[in-house]
PDB file of C-alpha atoms in Angstrom:
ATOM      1  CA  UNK K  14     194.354  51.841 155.535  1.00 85.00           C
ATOM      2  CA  UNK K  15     194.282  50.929 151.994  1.00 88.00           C
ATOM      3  CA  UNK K  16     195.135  53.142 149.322  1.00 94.00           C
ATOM      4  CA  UNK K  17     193.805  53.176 145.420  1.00 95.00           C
ATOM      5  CA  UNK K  18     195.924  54.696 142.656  1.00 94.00           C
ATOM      6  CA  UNK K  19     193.947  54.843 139.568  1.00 95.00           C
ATOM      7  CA  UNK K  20     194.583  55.568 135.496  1.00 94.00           C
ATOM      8  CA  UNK K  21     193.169  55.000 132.432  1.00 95.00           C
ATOM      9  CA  UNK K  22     190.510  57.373 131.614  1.00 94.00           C
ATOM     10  CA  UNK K  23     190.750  59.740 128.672  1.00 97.00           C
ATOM     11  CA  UNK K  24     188.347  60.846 126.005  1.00 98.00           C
ATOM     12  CA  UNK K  25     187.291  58.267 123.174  1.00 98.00           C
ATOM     13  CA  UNK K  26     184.884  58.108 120.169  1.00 98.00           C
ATOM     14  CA  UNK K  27     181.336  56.015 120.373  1.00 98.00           C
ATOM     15  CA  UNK K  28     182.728  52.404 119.816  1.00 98.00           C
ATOM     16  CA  UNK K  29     185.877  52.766 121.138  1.00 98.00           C
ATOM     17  CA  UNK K  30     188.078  50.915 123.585  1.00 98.00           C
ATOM     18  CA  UNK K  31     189.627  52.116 127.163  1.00 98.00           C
ATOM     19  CA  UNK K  32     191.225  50.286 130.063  1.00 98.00           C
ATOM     20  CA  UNK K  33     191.151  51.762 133.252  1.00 98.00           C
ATOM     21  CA  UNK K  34     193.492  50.166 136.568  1.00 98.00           C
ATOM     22  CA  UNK K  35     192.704  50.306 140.229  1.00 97.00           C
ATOM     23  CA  UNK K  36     196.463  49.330 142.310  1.00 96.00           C
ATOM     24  CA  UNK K  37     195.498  48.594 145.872  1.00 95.00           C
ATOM     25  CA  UNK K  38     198.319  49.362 148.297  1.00 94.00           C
ATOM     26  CA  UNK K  39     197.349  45.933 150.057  1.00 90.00           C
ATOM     27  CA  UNK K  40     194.954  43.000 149.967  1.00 88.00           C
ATOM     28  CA  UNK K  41     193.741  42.982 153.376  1.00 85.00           C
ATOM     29  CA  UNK K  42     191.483  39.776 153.513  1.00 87.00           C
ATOM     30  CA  UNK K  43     190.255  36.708 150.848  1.00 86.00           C
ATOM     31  CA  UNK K  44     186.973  38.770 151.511  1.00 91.00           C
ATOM     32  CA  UNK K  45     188.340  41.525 149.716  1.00 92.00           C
ATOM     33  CA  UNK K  46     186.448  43.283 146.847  1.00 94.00           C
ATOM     34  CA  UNK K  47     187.462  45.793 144.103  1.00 96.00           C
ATOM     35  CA  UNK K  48     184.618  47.870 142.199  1.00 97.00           C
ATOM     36  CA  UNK K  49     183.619  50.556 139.484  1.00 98.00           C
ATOM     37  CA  UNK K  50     181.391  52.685 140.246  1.00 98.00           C
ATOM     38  CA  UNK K  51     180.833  56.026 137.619  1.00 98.00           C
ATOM     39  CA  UNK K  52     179.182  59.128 138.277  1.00 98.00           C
ATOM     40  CA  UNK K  53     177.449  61.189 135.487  1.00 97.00           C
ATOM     41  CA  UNK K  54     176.709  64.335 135.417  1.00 95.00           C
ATOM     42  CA  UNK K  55     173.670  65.078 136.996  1.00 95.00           C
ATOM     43  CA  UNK K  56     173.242  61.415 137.063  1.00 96.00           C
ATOM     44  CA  UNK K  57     173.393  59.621 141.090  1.00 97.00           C
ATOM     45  CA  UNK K  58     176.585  57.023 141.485  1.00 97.00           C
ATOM     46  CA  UNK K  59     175.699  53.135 140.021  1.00 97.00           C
ATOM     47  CA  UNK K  60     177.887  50.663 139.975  1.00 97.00           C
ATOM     48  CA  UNK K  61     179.106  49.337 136.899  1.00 98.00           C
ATOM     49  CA  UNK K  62     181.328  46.143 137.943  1.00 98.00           C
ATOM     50  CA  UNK K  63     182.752  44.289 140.644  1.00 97.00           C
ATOM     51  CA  UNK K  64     185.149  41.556 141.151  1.00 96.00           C
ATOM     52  CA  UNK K  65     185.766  39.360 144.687  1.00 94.00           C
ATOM     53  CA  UNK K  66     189.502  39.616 144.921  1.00 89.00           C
ATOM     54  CA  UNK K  67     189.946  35.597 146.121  1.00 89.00           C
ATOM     55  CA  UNK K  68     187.238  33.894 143.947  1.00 91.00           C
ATOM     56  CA  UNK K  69     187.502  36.026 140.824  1.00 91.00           C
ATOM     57  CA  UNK K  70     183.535  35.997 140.896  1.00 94.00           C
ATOM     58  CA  UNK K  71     182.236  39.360 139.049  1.00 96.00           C
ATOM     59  CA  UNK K  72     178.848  41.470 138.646  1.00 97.00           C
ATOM     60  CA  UNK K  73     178.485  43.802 135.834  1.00 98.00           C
ATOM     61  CA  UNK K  74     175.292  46.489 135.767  1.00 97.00           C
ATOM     62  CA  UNK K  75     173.043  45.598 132.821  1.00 97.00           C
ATOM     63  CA  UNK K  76     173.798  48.428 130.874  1.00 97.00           C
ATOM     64  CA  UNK K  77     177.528  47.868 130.467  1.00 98.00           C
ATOM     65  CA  UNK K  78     177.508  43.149 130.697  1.00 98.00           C
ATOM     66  CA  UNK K  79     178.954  41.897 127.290  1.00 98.00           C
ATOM     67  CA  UNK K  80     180.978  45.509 127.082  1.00 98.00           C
ATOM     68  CA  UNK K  81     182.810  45.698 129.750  1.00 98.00           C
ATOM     69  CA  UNK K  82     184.936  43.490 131.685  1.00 98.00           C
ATOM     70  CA  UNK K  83     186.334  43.318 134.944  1.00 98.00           C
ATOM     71  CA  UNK K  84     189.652  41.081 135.888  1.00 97.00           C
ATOM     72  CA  UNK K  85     192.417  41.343 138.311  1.00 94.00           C
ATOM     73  CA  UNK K  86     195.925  40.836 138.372  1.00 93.00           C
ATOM     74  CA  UNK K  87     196.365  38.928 141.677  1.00 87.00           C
ATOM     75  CA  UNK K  88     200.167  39.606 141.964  1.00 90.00           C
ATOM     76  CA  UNK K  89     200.300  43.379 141.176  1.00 94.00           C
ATOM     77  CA  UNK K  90     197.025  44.037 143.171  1.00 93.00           C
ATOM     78  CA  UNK K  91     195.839  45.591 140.297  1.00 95.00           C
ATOM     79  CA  UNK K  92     191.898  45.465 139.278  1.00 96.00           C
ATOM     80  CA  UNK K  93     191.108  46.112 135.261  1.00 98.00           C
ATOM     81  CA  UNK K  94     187.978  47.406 133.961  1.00 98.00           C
ATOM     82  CA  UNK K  95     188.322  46.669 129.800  1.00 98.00           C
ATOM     83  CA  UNK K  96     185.371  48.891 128.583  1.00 98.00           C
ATOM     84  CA  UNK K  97     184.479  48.295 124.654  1.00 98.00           C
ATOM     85  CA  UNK K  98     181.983  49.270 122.293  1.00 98.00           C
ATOM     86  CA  UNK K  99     181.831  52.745 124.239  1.00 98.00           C
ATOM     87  CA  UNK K 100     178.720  55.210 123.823  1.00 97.00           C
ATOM     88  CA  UNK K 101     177.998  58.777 124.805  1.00 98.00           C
ATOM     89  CA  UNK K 102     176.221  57.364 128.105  1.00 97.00           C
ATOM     90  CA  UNK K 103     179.261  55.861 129.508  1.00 98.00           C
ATOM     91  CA  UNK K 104     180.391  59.041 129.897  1.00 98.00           C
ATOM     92  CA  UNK K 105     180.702  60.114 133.748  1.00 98.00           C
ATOM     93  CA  UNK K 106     183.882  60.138 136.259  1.00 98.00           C
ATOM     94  CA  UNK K 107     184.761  56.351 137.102  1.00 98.00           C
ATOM     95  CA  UNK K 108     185.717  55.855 140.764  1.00 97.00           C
ATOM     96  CA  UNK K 109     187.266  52.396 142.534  1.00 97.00           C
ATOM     97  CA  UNK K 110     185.979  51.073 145.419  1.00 97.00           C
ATOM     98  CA  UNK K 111     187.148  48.867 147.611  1.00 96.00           C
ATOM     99  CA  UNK K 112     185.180  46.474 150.289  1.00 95.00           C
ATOM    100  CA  UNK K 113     184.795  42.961 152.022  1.00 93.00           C
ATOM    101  CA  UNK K 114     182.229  40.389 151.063  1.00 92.00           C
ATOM    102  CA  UNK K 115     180.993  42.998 148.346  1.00 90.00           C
ATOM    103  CA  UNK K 116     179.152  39.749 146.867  1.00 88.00           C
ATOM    104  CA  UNK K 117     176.499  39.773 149.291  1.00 89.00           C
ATOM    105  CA  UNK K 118     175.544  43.152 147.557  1.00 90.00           C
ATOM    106  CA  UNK K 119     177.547  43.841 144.417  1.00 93.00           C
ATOM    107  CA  UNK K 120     176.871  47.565 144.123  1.00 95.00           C
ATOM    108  CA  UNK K 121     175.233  48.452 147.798  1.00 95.00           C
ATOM    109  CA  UNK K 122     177.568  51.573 148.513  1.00 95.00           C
ATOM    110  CA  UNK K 123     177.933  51.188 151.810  1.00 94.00           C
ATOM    111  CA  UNK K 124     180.047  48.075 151.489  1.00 93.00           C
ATOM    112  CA  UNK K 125     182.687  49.830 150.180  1.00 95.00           C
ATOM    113  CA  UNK K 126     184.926  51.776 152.480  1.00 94.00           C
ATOM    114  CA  UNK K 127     187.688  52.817 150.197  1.00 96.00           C
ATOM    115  CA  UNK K 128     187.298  55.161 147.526  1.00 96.00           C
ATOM    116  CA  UNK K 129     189.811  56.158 144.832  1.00 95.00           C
ATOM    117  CA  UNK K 130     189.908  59.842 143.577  1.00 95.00           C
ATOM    118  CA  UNK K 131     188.304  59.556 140.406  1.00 96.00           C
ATOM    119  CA  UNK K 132     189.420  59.396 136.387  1.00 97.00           C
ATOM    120  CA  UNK K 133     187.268  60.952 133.600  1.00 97.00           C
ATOM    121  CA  UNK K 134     185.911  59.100 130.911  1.00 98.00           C
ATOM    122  CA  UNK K 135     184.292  61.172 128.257  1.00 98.00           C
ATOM    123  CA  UNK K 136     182.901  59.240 124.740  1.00 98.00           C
ATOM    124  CA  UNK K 137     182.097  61.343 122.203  1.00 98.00           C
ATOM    125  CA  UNK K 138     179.261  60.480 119.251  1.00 94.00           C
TER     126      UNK K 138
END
């Protein structure tokens, strides 16, 4: 059973910078997939970025690609999501996710069966 520990979130001005982490306890398969997801409030889950473990092939949502960026530390099992140029609409609770073969559906929930707890990311104007 794999286990996320996550960090990084914390409160931040419109056009700041924050980093959050994802550490995976294990890497089960090359198929394996680490993922953002954020939930607003009053807003339904999206995903915001996803990165195939083996390849390091990623898929950002629209609203966040040329903002944020998604990269992995292969040895420390250890997924990065570098968010820039914040604004008050990134602001939700960020969640990692972990699948297989997440590319044949970057943000299709179900393909994820591994959730981490959650870390807040509030941006304020």
């Amino acid at each position: 059973q794999v286990q996320l520990v996550e960090s990084g979130g914390g409160s931040v001005q419109a056009g700041g910078s924050l980093r959050l982490s994802c550490t995976t306890s294990e890497v089960p398969s090359r198929d394996f997939c680490i993922s953002w997801f954020r939930q607003g409030t009053e807003k339904e889950r999206e995903g915001v970025a996803a990165i195939a473990y083996g390849s390091g092939g990623t898929s950002y949502a629209a609203s966040v690609k040329g903002r944020f960026t998604i990269s992995r530390d292969y040895a420390k099992k250890t997924a990065f999501l570098q968010m820039d140029s914040l604004n008050v609409d990134d602001t939700a609770m960020y969640y990692c996710a972990t699948g297989e073969r997440c590319w044949m559906g970057w943000f299709q929930q179900h393909r994820y069966n591994t959730w981490g707890q959650g870390t807040q990311v509030t941006v304020s104007s």
